Coordinates of C-alpha atoms in Angstrom, one line a residue:
M28 CA 25.3 150.9 -33.8
L29 CA 26.6 151.5 -30.3
D30 CA 29.4 149.5 -28.9
F31 CA 28.6 150.3 -25.2
F32 CA 26.8 152.7 -22.9
T33 CA 27.8 152.9 -19.3
I34 CA 26.8 154.9 -16.2
F35 CA 29.1 155.1 -13.3
S36 CA 29.7 157.4 -10.3
K37 CA 32.7 159.6 -9.9
G38 CA 33.8 157.4 -7.1
G39 CA 34.3 154.5 -9.7
L40 CA 31.1 152.4 -9.0
V41 CA 29.5 151.1 -12.2
L42 CA 25.7 151.5 -11.8
W43 CA 24.6 150.2 -15.2
C44 CA 26.1 149.1 -18.5
F45 CA 24.9 148.2 -21.9
Q46 CA 27.1 146.0 -24.2
G47 CA 26.4 146.2 -27.9
V48 CA 29.4 144.1 -28.9
S49 CA 31.4 141.3 -27.2
D50 CA 34.4 143.5 -26.5
S51 CA 34.8 144.8 -23.0
C52 CA 34.4 148.5 -22.5
T53 CA 36.8 148.6 -19.5
G54 CA 39.9 149.7 -21.4
P55 CA 38.3 152.7 -23.3
V56 CA 36.5 153.9 -20.2
N57 CA 39.7 153.7 -18.1
A58 CA 41.6 155.6 -20.7
L59 CA 38.9 158.3 -20.6
I60 CA 39.2 158.5 -16.9
R61 CA 43.0 158.7 -16.9
S62 CA 43.4 161.1 -19.8
V63 CA 40.4 163.4 -19.5
L64 CA 38.6 163.3 -16.2
L65 CA 41.6 163.0 -13.8
Q66 CA 43.6 165.4 -15.9
E67 CA 40.9 168.1 -15.9
R68 CA 40.6 168.1 -19.7
G69 CA 36.9 168.1 -20.0
G70 CA 36.6 171.1 -22.4
N71 CA 35.4 168.8 -25.2
N72 CA 32.8 166.1 -24.6
S73 CA 34.4 163.6 -27.0
F74 CA 37.5 161.4 -26.7
T75 CA 39.1 159.1 -29.2
H76 CA 40.6 155.8 -28.0
E77 CA 42.1 153.6 -30.7
A78 CA 39.2 152.8 -33.1
L79 CA 36.5 154.1 -30.8
T80 CA 34.9 157.5 -30.2
L81 CA 33.7 158.1 -26.7
K82 CA 31.2 160.8 -25.8
Y83 CA 30.5 161.6 -22.2
K84 CA 28.3 163.8 -20.0
L85 CA 28.9 164.8 -16.4
D86 CA 26.2 165.2 -13.8
N87 CA 27.8 167.3 -11.1
Q88 CA 24.8 167.4 -8.9
F89 CA 24.7 163.6 -8.4
E90 CA 28.4 162.9 -9.2
L91 CA 27.6 160.7 -12.2
V92 CA 29.3 160.1 -15.6
F93 CA 27.4 158.9 -18.7
V94 CA 29.6 157.4 -21.4
V95 CA 28.7 156.1 -24.8
G96 CA 31.2 154.4 -27.2
F97 CA 30.9 153.8 -31.0
Q98 CA 33.2 153.2 -33.9
K99 CA 34.9 156.4 -35.0
I100 CA 34.2 155.7 -38.7
L101 CA 30.5 156.0 -38.1
T102 CA 28.7 159.3 -38.1
L103 CA 25.9 158.9 -35.5
T104 CA 23.9 162.1 -35.3
Y105 CA 21.6 160.9 -32.5
V106 CA 24.3 160.3 -29.9
D107 CA 24.0 163.7 -28.2
K108 CA 20.3 163.5 -28.0
L109 CA 20.5 159.9 -26.6
I110 CA 22.9 160.9 -23.8
D111 CA 20.6 163.8 -22.8
D112 CA 17.5 161.6 -22.8
V113 CA 19.2 158.8 -20.8
H114 CA 20.7 161.3 -18.4
R115 CA 17.3 162.9 -17.7
L116 CA 15.3 159.6 -17.4
F117 CA 18.0 157.8 -15.3
R118 CA 18.3 160.8 -12.8
D119 CA 14.5 161.2 -12.4
K120 CA 13.8 157.5 -12.1
Y121 CA 16.5 156.7 -9.4
R122 CA 16.7 160.1 -7.7
T123 CA 16.1 158.5 -4.3
E124 CA 18.9 155.9 -4.5
I125 CA 21.4 158.4 -5.8
Q126 CA 20.6 161.2 -3.3
Q127 CA 21.6 159.0 -0.4
Q128 CA 25.3 159.7 -1.4
S129 CA 26.7 156.5 0.1
A130 CA 28.6 153.8 -1.7
L131 CA 26.7 151.0 0.1
S132 CA 23.3 152.3 -1.0
L133 CA 24.6 152.5 -4.6
L134 CA 26.0 148.9 -4.4
N135 CA 22.8 147.6 -2.9
G136 CA 20.5 149.5 -5.3
T137 CA 19.1 147.8 -8.3
F138 CA 19.2 149.8 -11.5
D139 CA 17.0 147.9 -14.0
F140 CA 17.4 150.3 -16.9
Q141 CA 17.7 148.0 -19.9
N142 CA 14.2 148.3 -21.3
D143 CA 14.1 152.1 -20.8
F144 CA 17.4 152.4 -22.6
L145 CA 16.4 150.3 -25.6
R146 CA 13.2 152.3 -25.9
L147 CA 15.2 155.7 -25.9
L148 CA 17.8 154.2 -28.4
R149 CA 15.0 153.2 -30.7
E150 CA 13.3 156.6 -30.6
A151 CA 16.6 158.4 -31.2
E152 CA 17.4 156.2 -34.2
E153 CA 13.9 156.7 -35.7
S154 CA 14.0 160.5 -35.1
S155 CA 17.3 160.7 -37.0
K156 CA 15.7 158.9 -40.0
I157 CA 12.5 160.8 -40.0
R158 CA 14.4 164.1 -40.1
A159 CA 14.1 165.5 -43.7
P160 CA 17.3 166.6 -45.3
T161 CA 17.7 170.4 -45.4
T162 CA 17.0 171.9 -48.9
M163 CA 19.1 174.7 -50.2
K164 CA 17.5 178.1 -50.4
K165 CA 16.6 179.2 -54.0
F166 CA 17.5 182.5 -55.4
E167 CA 13.8 183.4 -56.0
D168 CA 13.1 183.1 -52.2
S169 CA 15.9 185.5 -51.2
E170 CA 15.5 189.2 -50.5
K171 CA 18.1 190.0 -53.2
A172 CA 15.8 188.6 -55.9
K173 CA 13.1 191.1 -54.9
K174 CA 15.4 194.2 -55.4
P175 CA 15.6 195.9 -58.8
V176 CA 18.7 195.7 -60.8
R177 CA 19.1 199.5 -60.8
S178 CA 19.3 199.6 -57.0
M179 CA 22.2 197.0 -56.9
I180 CA 24.4 199.1 -59.2
E181 CA 27.0 201.1 -57.1
T182 CA 29.6 203.5 -58.3
R183 CA 32.9 202.9 -56.6
G184 CA 33.8 205.8 -54.2
E185 CA 30.3 207.5 -54.5
K186 CA 28.1 208.0 -51.5
P187 CA 24.5 206.7 -51.5
K188 CA 23.0 210.3 -51.2
E189 CA 25.1 211.6 -54.0
K190 CA 24.1 208.6 -56.1
A191 CA 20.5 209.3 -55.6
K192 CA 20.8 212.9 -56.5
N193 CA 22.7 212.1 -59.6
N194 CA 20.1 209.7 -60.7
K195 CA 17.4 212.3 -60.3
K196 CA 19.3 214.9 -62.3
K197 CA 20.1 212.4 -65.0
G198 CA 16.4 211.7 -65.4
A199 CA 15.5 215.4 -65.5
K200 CA 18.2 216.1 -68.1
K201 CA 17.0 213.2 -70.3
E202 CA 13.5 214.6 -70.3
G203 CA 14.4 218.2 -71.1
S204 CA 17.0 217.7 -73.9
D205 CA 18.2 215.2 -76.4
G206 CA 21.4 213.2 -76.0
P207 CA 23.6 214.7 -78.7
L208 CA 22.7 218.2 -77.7
A209 CA 23.6 217.6 -74.0
T210 CA 26.9 216.1 -74.9
S211 CA 27.8 219.1 -77.1
K212 CA 27.1 221.4 -74.3
A213 CA 29.1 219.5 -71.7
V214 CA 32.4 219.9 -73.5
P215 CA 32.8 223.8 -73.3
A216 CA 31.5 223.9 -69.7
E217 CA 34.9 222.8 -68.5
K218 CA 36.8 225.2 -70.8
S219 CA 34.6 228.2 -69.8
G220 CA 35.9 228.2 -66.2
L221 CA 32.5 227.6 -64.7
P222 CA 32.4 225.3 -61.7
V223 CA 32.1 221.8 -63.1
G224 CA 30.1 219.3 -61.2
P225 CA 26.7 217.6 -60.9
E226 CA 25.0 220.9 -60.0
N227 CA 25.9 222.3 -63.4
G228 CA 24.7 219.3 -65.3
V229 CA 28.2 217.9 -66.0
E230 CA 29.2 214.5 -64.9
L231 CA 32.9 214.0 -63.8
S232 CA 34.8 210.7 -63.9
K233 CA 36.5 209.4 -60.9
E234 CA 40.0 210.4 -62.1
E235 CA 38.9 214.0 -63.0
L236 CA 37.2 214.3 -59.6
I237 CA 40.4 213.2 -57.8
R238 CA 42.5 215.6 -59.9
R239 CA 40.2 218.5 -59.2
K240 CA 40.2 217.9 -55.4
R241 CA 43.9 217.7 -55.4
E242 CA 44.3 221.1 -57.2
E243 CA 41.9 222.7 -54.7
F244 CA 43.9 221.3 -51.8
I245 CA 47.2 222.6 -53.3
Q246 CA 45.8 226.1 -53.8
K247 CA 44.6 226.3 -50.2
H248 CA 47.6 224.8 -48.4
G249 CA 50.4 225.2 -50.9
R250 CA 51.6 228.6 -49.8
G251 CA 51.9 227.7 -46.1
M252 CA 53.9 224.6 -47.0
E253 CA 56.3 226.5 -49.1
K254 CA 57.0 228.9 -46.3
S255 CA 57.5 226.2 -43.8
N256 CA 59.9 224.4 -46.1
K257 CA 61.9 227.6 -46.6
S258 CA 62.1 228.2 -42.9
T259 CA 63.5 224.8 -42.2
K260 CA 66.5 225.2 -44.5
S261 CA 69.7 225.8 -42.7
D262 CA 71.2 229.3 -43.3
A263 CA 74.7 228.1 -42.2
P264 CA 77.1 228.0 -45.1
K265 CA 78.6 224.6 -46.0
E266 CA 82.1 224.0 -44.9
K267 CA 84.6 223.5 -47.6
G268 CA 87.0 220.6 -47.5
K269 CA 86.9 217.2 -45.8
K270 CA 85.9 217.0 -42.2
A271 CA 88.5 215.6 -39.8
P272 CA 87.5 212.3 -38.1
R273 CA 86.9 212.5 -34.4
V274 CA 89.3 210.7 -32.1
W275 CA 87.7 208.9 -29.2
E276 CA 89.5 208.6 -25.9
L277 CA 88.6 204.9 -25.4
G278 CA 88.9 203.9 -29.0
G279 CA 90.6 200.7 -30.2
C280 CA 94.0 200.5 -31.9
A281 CA 95.2 198.4 -34.8
N282 CA 98.1 196.8 -33.0
K283 CA 97.8 193.0 -33.7
E284 CA 99.4 192.1 -30.4
V285 CA 96.6 193.8 -28.6
L286 CA 93.9 192.4 -30.7
D287 CA 95.2 188.8 -30.4
Y288 CA 92.7 187.0 -28.1
S289 CA 93.8 183.5 -29.0
T290 CA 94.5 181.0 -26.2
P291 CA 98.2 180.9 -25.2
T292 CA 99.8 177.4 -25.8
T293 CA 102.5 175.6 -24.1
N294 CA 104.3 172.8 -26.2
G295 CA 101.4 172.9 -28.6
S296 CA 98.7 172.3 -26.1
P297 CA 96.4 175.0 -24.7
E298 CA 96.7 176.1 -21.1
A299 CA 93.9 174.9 -18.9
A300 CA 93.9 178.0 -16.6
L301 CA 90.7 180.0 -16.4
S302 CA 90.8 183.8 -16.2
E303 CA 87.2 184.0 -14.9
D304 CA 86.1 183.8 -11.3
I305 CA 85.0 180.3 -10.5
N306 CA 82.4 181.5 -8.0
L307 CA 80.8 183.8 -10.6
I308 CA 80.5 180.9 -13.1
R309 CA 79.2 178.4 -10.5
G310 CA 76.7 180.7 -8.9
T311 CA 75.3 180.4 -5.4
G312 CA 73.2 177.6 -3.9
P313 CA 73.5 173.9 -3.6
G314 CA 74.3 172.5 -7.1
G315 CA 73.5 168.9 -6.4
Q316 CA 69.9 169.5 -5.1
L317 CA 67.2 171.1 -7.3
Q318 CA 65.3 173.8 -5.4
D319 CA 61.6 174.4 -6.0
L320 CA 60.6 177.3 -8.2
D321 CA 59.7 180.5 -6.4
C322 CA 57.4 182.7 -8.3
S323 CA 56.9 185.4 -5.6
S324 CA 58.3 188.9 -6.1
S325 CA 58.9 192.0 -4.0
D326 CA 55.8 193.5 -5.4
D327 CA 53.7 190.7 -3.8
E328 CA 55.2 191.4 -0.4
G329 CA 54.5 195.2 -0.6
A330 CA 50.9 194.5 -1.8
A331 CA 50.4 192.1 1.1
Q332 CA 51.7 194.7 3.6
N333 CA 49.4 197.3 2.2
S334 CA 46.4 195.0 2.3
T335 CA 47.0 194.4 6.1
K336 CA 46.5 198.1 6.8
P337 CA 43.0 198.9 8.0
S338 CA 40.9 201.0 5.6
A339 CA 39.4 204.1 7.3
T340 CA 37.2 205.0 4.3
K341 CA 34.9 201.9 4.5
G342 CA 32.3 201.8 7.1
T343 CA 31.0 198.9 9.0
L344 CA 27.7 198.9 7.2
G345 CA 29.4 199.0 3.8
G346 CA 31.7 196.1 4.7
M347 CA 28.7 194.0 5.8
F348 CA 26.9 194.6 2.5
G349 CA 30.1 193.8 0.6
M350 CA 30.3 190.5 2.4
L351 CA 26.7 189.6 1.5
K352 CA 27.0 190.8 -2.1
G353 CA 27.1 188.0 -4.7
L354 CA 26.2 185.1 -2.4
V355 CA 24.7 182.2 -4.3
G356 CA 22.9 180.4 -1.6
S357 CA 21.8 176.7 -1.9
K358 CA 21.3 176.5 -5.6
S359 CA 22.7 174.6 -8.5
L360 CA 25.0 176.5 -10.9
S361 CA 24.0 177.1 -14.5
R362 CA 25.9 178.2 -17.5
E363 CA 24.3 181.7 -17.3
D364 CA 25.6 182.1 -13.7
M365 CA 29.1 181.3 -14.7
E366 CA 29.3 183.0 -18.1
S367 CA 30.5 186.4 -17.0
V368 CA 33.0 185.0 -14.5
L369 CA 34.4 182.5 -17.0
D370 CA 34.9 185.3 -19.6
K371 CA 36.9 187.3 -17.1
M372 CA 39.0 184.2 -16.2
R373 CA 39.6 183.5 -19.8
D374 CA 40.9 187.0 -20.5
H375 CA 43.0 186.9 -17.4
L376 CA 44.6 183.6 -18.5
I377 CA 45.3 185.0 -22.0
A378 CA 46.9 188.1 -20.4
K379 CA 49.2 185.8 -18.3
N380 CA 50.6 184.2 -21.6
V381 CA 48.4 181.2 -21.7
A382 CA 47.6 180.2 -25.4
A383 CA 44.1 181.4 -26.4
D384 CA 42.9 177.9 -27.4
I385 CA 44.1 176.4 -24.1
A386 CA 42.5 179.2 -22.1
V387 CA 39.1 178.5 -23.8
Q388 CA 39.4 174.7 -23.2
L389 CA 40.3 175.3 -19.6
C390 CA 37.2 177.5 -19.0
E391 CA 35.0 175.1 -20.8
S392 CA 36.3 172.3 -18.6
V393 CA 35.6 174.2 -15.4
A394 CA 32.1 175.0 -16.7
N395 CA 31.4 171.3 -17.4
K396 CA 32.8 170.5 -13.9
L397 CA 30.6 173.0 -12.1
E398 CA 27.4 172.9 -14.1
G399 CA 24.6 171.6 -12.0
K400 CA 26.6 171.5 -8.9
V401 CA 24.9 172.7 -5.7
M402 CA 26.7 175.5 -3.9
G403 CA 26.8 176.3 -0.2
T404 CA 25.0 179.1 1.5
F405 CA 28.0 181.4 1.9
S406 CA 29.6 180.8 -1.5
T407 CA 29.9 183.2 -4.4
V408 CA 30.1 182.3 -8.1
T409 CA 33.5 184.0 -8.5
S410 CA 35.2 182.2 -5.6
T411 CA 33.7 178.8 -6.6
V412 CA 34.9 179.2 -10.3
K413 CA 38.3 180.5 -9.2
Q414 CA 38.8 177.6 -6.8
A415 CA 37.8 175.0 -9.4
L416 CA 40.2 176.6 -12.0
Q417 CA 43.0 176.5 -9.5
E418 CA 42.4 172.9 -8.8
S419 CA 42.3 172.2 -12.6
L420 CA 45.6 174.0 -13.2
V421 CA 47.4 172.2 -10.4
Q422 CA 46.1 168.9 -11.7
I423 CA 47.4 169.7 -15.2
L424 CA 50.9 170.7 -14.0
Q425 CA 51.2 167.5 -12.0
P426 CA 52.5 165.0 -14.5
Q427 CA 51.0 161.6 -15.3
R428 CA 54.5 160.1 -15.3
R429 CA 57.2 161.6 -13.1
V430 CA 60.7 161.9 -14.6
D431 CA 63.4 161.0 -12.0
M432 CA 66.7 161.3 -13.9
L433 CA 68.9 160.3 -10.9
R434 CA 66.9 157.1 -10.3
D435 CA 67.0 156.2 -14.0
I436 CA 70.8 156.9 -14.2
M437 CA 71.4 154.5 -11.3
D438 CA 69.3 151.9 -13.0
A439 CA 71.4 152.3 -16.2
Q440 CA 74.6 152.0 -14.1
R441 CA 73.5 148.6 -12.8
R442 CA 73.0 147.5 -16.5
Q443 CA 76.5 148.9 -17.3
R444 CA 75.4 151.2 -20.0
P445 CA 75.3 155.1 -20.3
Y446 CA 72.1 157.0 -19.8
V447 CA 71.4 159.1 -23.0
V448 CA 69.5 162.4 -23.0
T449 CA 68.7 164.3 -26.2
F450 CA 67.9 168.0 -26.2
C451 CA 65.8 169.5 -29.1
G452 CA 64.0 172.7 -29.7
V453 CA 63.8 175.9 -31.9
N454 CA 66.6 178.3 -32.4
G455 CA 67.8 180.6 -29.5
V456 CA 65.9 179.1 -26.6
G457 CA 69.0 178.1 -24.6
K458 CA 69.6 174.4 -25.3
S459 CA 73.4 174.5 -24.9
T460 CA 73.2 176.8 -21.8
N461 CA 70.7 174.6 -20.0
L462 CA 72.6 171.5 -21.1
A463 CA 75.6 172.9 -19.3
K464 CA 73.4 173.5 -16.2
I465 CA 72.1 170.0 -16.2
S466 CA 75.7 168.7 -16.6
F467 CA 76.8 170.6 -13.5
W468 CA 73.8 169.3 -11.6
L469 CA 74.8 165.7 -12.6
L470 CA 78.4 166.4 -11.7
E471 CA 77.4 167.6 -8.3
N472 CA 75.6 164.3 -7.8
G473 CA 78.7 162.3 -8.7
F474 CA 77.9 161.2 -12.2
S475 CA 80.4 161.5 -15.1
V476 CA 79.1 163.2 -18.2
L477 CA 80.0 163.1 -21.8
I478 CA 78.7 166.0 -23.9
A479 CA 78.1 165.1 -27.6
A480 CA 78.3 168.2 -29.9
C481 CA 75.7 167.2 -32.5
D482 CA 75.0 170.8 -33.6
T483 CA 77.1 170.7 -36.7
F484 CA 75.1 173.6 -38.4
R485 CA 75.4 176.7 -36.2
A486 CA 78.7 178.6 -36.2
G487 CA 80.3 178.6 -32.8
A488 CA 78.2 175.8 -31.3
V489 CA 81.2 173.4 -30.8
E490 CA 83.2 176.3 -29.3
Q491 CA 80.4 177.2 -26.9
L492 CA 80.3 173.6 -25.6
R493 CA 84.1 173.5 -25.4
T494 CA 84.0 176.6 -23.2
H495 CA 81.3 175.0 -20.9
T496 CA 83.4 171.8 -20.7
R497 CA 86.5 173.7 -19.7
R498 CA 84.6 175.6 -17.0
L499 CA 82.9 172.4 -15.7
S500 CA 86.3 170.7 -15.6
A501 CA 87.7 173.5 -13.5
L502 CA 84.8 173.2 -11.1
H503 CA 85.2 169.4 -10.9
P504 CA 88.8 168.6 -11.7
P505 CA 90.0 165.0 -11.9
E506 CA 92.1 165.5 -8.7
K507 CA 88.9 165.7 -6.7
H508 CA 87.6 162.4 -8.1
G509 CA 90.6 160.1 -7.9
G510 CA 92.0 161.0 -11.3
R511 CA 88.8 160.2 -13.0
T512 CA 87.6 162.6 -15.8
M513 CA 84.1 163.7 -14.9
V514 CA 83.2 165.8 -17.9
Q515 CA 84.4 165.6 -21.6
L516 CA 83.4 166.9 -24.9
F517 CA 82.9 164.5 -27.9
E518 CA 82.9 166.5 -31.2
K519 CA 83.7 165.9 -34.8
G520 CA 83.5 169.4 -36.2
Y521 CA 80.9 170.9 -38.5
G522 CA 79.0 169.7 -41.5
K523 CA 78.8 166.0 -40.3
D524 CA 75.9 163.7 -39.8
A525 CA 74.4 164.4 -36.4
A526 CA 73.0 160.9 -35.9
G527 CA 76.4 159.3 -36.7
I528 CA 78.1 161.6 -34.2
A529 CA 75.6 160.7 -31.5
M530 CA 76.1 157.0 -32.2
E531 CA 79.8 157.3 -31.9
A532 CA 79.5 159.3 -28.7
I533 CA 77.3 156.7 -27.1
A534 CA 79.8 154.0 -28.1
F535 CA 82.7 156.0 -26.8
A536 CA 80.9 156.6 -23.4
R537 CA 80.1 152.8 -23.1
N538 CA 83.9 152.1 -23.6
Q539 CA 85.1 154.8 -21.4
G540 CA 82.7 154.2 -18.6
F541 CA 80.8 157.5 -18.7
D542 CA 77.5 157.5 -16.7
V543 CA 75.5 160.0 -18.9
V544 CA 75.6 161.2 -22.5
L545 CA 74.0 164.6 -23.2
V546 CA 73.3 165.1 -26.9
D547 CA 73.1 168.7 -28.0
T548 CA 71.3 169.2 -31.3
A549 CA 70.9 172.0 -33.7
G550 CA 68.0 174.5 -33.3
R551 CA 65.4 174.2 -35.9
M552 CA 62.0 175.7 -36.7
Q553 CA 59.1 173.3 -36.5
D554 CA 58.2 174.0 -40.1
N555 CA 61.6 173.0 -41.5
A556 CA 61.0 169.5 -42.9
P557 CA 64.6 168.5 -43.7
L558 CA 65.9 169.4 -40.2
M559 CA 62.9 167.7 -38.6
T560 CA 63.6 164.5 -40.6
A561 CA 67.2 164.6 -39.4
L562 CA 66.1 165.0 -35.8
A563 CA 63.7 162.1 -36.1
K564 CA 66.5 160.0 -37.6
L565 CA 68.9 160.8 -34.7
I566 CA 66.2 159.8 -32.1
T567 CA 65.1 156.6 -34.0
V568 CA 68.7 155.4 -34.6
N569 CA 70.1 156.1 -31.1
T570 CA 67.0 155.4 -29.0
P571 CA 67.8 157.9 -26.2
D572 CA 66.4 157.2 -22.7
L573 CA 65.0 160.7 -22.5
V574 CA 64.0 163.3 -25.1
L575 CA 63.7 166.8 -23.7
F576 CA 62.1 169.7 -25.6
V577 CA 63.6 173.0 -24.6
G578 CA 61.3 176.0 -24.8
E579 CA 61.3 179.5 -23.5
A580 CA 58.8 180.9 -21.1
L581 CA 58.3 184.0 -23.2
V582 CA 56.1 182.4 -25.9
G583 CA 52.4 182.3 -25.9
N584 CA 50.4 180.8 -28.7
E585 CA 53.7 179.8 -30.3
A586 CA 54.4 177.1 -27.6
V587 CA 51.4 175.1 -28.7
D588 CA 52.4 175.3 -32.3
Q589 CA 56.0 174.3 -31.6
L590 CA 55.1 171.3 -29.5
V591 CA 52.4 170.0 -31.7
K592 CA 54.5 170.2 -34.8
F593 CA 57.6 168.7 -33.1
N594 CA 55.6 165.7 -32.0
R595 CA 54.0 165.4 -35.3
A596 CA 57.2 165.6 -37.2
L597 CA 58.8 163.0 -34.9
A598 CA 55.9 160.7 -35.5
D599 CA 55.7 161.2 -39.3
H600 CA 59.5 161.0 -40.0
S601 CA 60.2 158.1 -37.6
M602 CA 61.0 154.7 -39.1
A603 CA 60.0 152.8 -36.0
Q604 CA 56.5 151.2 -35.7
T605 CA 55.9 153.0 -32.4
P606 CA 57.6 156.4 -32.8
R607 CA 59.4 158.1 -30.0
L608 CA 58.0 161.5 -29.0
I609 CA 59.0 164.2 -26.5
D610 CA 59.3 162.8 -22.9
G611 CA 59.7 166.0 -21.0
I612 CA 60.1 169.8 -21.2
V613 CA 62.9 172.2 -20.1
L614 CA 61.4 175.7 -19.6
T615 CA 64.1 178.4 -20.0
K616 CA 64.3 182.2 -19.3
F617 CA 61.8 181.9 -16.5
D618 CA 63.4 184.8 -14.6
T619 CA 62.4 187.2 -17.4
I620 CA 58.6 186.9 -17.3
D621 CA 57.6 188.0 -13.7
D622 CA 54.2 186.5 -13.2
K623 CA 53.3 185.7 -16.9
V624 CA 53.8 182.0 -16.4
G625 CA 51.2 180.8 -18.9
A626 CA 53.6 179.1 -21.2
A627 CA 54.0 176.3 -18.5
I628 CA 50.3 175.6 -18.6
S629 CA 50.2 175.6 -22.4
M630 CA 53.1 173.2 -22.9
T631 CA 52.0 170.8 -20.2
Y632 CA 48.4 170.8 -21.4
I633 CA 49.2 170.2 -25.1
T634 CA 51.6 167.3 -24.5
S635 CA 50.6 165.8 -21.1
K636 CA 54.4 165.7 -20.4
P637 CA 56.1 167.0 -17.3
I638 CA 58.3 170.1 -17.0
V639 CA 61.5 168.4 -15.7
F640 CA 63.7 171.6 -15.3
V641 CA 63.2 175.3 -15.2
G642 CA 66.1 177.7 -16.1
T643 CA 66.1 180.9 -14.0
G644 CA 69.4 182.6 -14.7
Q645 CA 72.9 182.6 -16.3
T646 CA 75.0 180.6 -13.7
Y647 CA 75.2 176.9 -13.4
C648 CA 73.2 176.8 -10.1
D649 CA 70.2 178.6 -11.8
L650 CA 68.2 175.4 -12.3
R651 CA 64.9 174.6 -10.6
S652 CA 62.3 172.0 -10.4
L653 CA 58.7 173.1 -11.1
N654 CA 56.5 173.9 -8.2
A655 CA 52.9 173.5 -9.4
K656 CA 51.2 175.4 -6.6
A657 CA 53.6 178.4 -6.9
V658 CA 53.0 178.6 -10.6
V659 CA 49.3 178.4 -10.2
A660 CA 49.4 181.1 -7.5
A661 CA 51.4 183.4 -9.8
L662 CA 49.0 182.7 -12.7
M663 CA 45.8 183.5 -10.7
K664 CA 47.3 186.7 -9.2
A665 CA 45.5 189.8 -10.4

């Protein structure tokens, strides 16, 4: 039983609707439009919303969408056939009204399709009942049953021709002699030194055959190997006595005063002076304003200069034929027209580090978007598919919900509470380093930061954050801010409960008047259930305002696995009724991948969450905001 069936234009005008139940279809259809159609995720023709399964079909020629909804616990085998029949009949019946391509004509048009739809629905239901169940194929009907048993017996390691020859000689031997006489003659054949084998009427086992081949190989090649082994031996006599150790000019010494790297103290407190250069730590560029990500390189500029030079080898006639080659003309695109181009696009995306499953879904979405669409006279299939794919990629990278941390922090200040951000991710992706970069960005914008050291597992994690805090304090000393401490580290050592430390840090920030609390967590693999449970507990107990997943831009298929399992673990191990999942992504090590920027597409596609920050270097100023068009341009570059 169907809940609803609706037909509407891509402009949003509902042309006809069938209601099978009293519930409205507005909510599920709007969810389909927001999550699938507007986000260019049309690779699969089904969508699940709460208790409903929605199947849809796009008519790109007339800009129509056909949607059917039914309960997801039902298995309706006739739905696909029903959508195809309704699509064909509706388009043929109202072709004149639809081809006018104006909203006013669609509004004034009358689409009396109720009786036709009920007839098609009845026919589809009856055809599914009439269809006989498929019977399993019997063994007697198979080709294997017609073969004799002797032909199916194979000796391991024996070639088919040798097997046939052996069978023939076996038969000839049995006809010419008795069994006991043949066996008595077979024994002395090996002792007599005659060549033993099938040609002499003697059968060898597999082990004997291997042993015989090995002996023949050693006899042929053994002498040469012995000579080469003798020649490789060193003729130099061994030195007697122990060899003296070599002394290096820049070698270390065992003087403990030289090896003492501990911080000098004055009256029991460590000195706050920094030996590093402040400018090297800070980096260049405005720290308070995030710049857009630039994916261009020097290779692109050189290629652009070379492309501007005129080519003397190509003639005018060849250039004219090159322009006319591949033109589509005024025709509608089909799957066969786009198949070869989409295969090349899919391989190109995978080569650019896009996950394989995501690349397949993207190409399928583009195919559904372009199938049946009428092309212009001077348009090629390649240019059309490439343009559609670029538009889809830009739409994917533009988030459904934009994360504006500065605005949210100001809103939390008006409520007199700290703004809490939790960082999570796998091991070694740069959580602590990028936490320090974001701290510097917040300090440059005038917000005070409390760093909570909740990584109580990794050795040196607290010391790393302490070093970052000391450097950030040197860049923003209290003297520049009226005696106010702008950055401080809250730590309780190692081996403690991370959720408890985060709770104490938030309470301390509220009492001391800090604007932002940045919670650093331990790196964990997505398959580690105990650590994922601890992370879900930390997020559930402390309810942070923003949960950021830190991932590196070097990964390919692993990005999908990490994000899916992190979200699933947070949902499974959460004690809340509505579990808190990942809100945004921090993409690190972006300066190491050149134009292989596919991880950004994979992460955004699988979570529908925005990439809030992009790490591009080792200094505090190496933090960027994502530029969707620049990433797509680098992704589509050959």
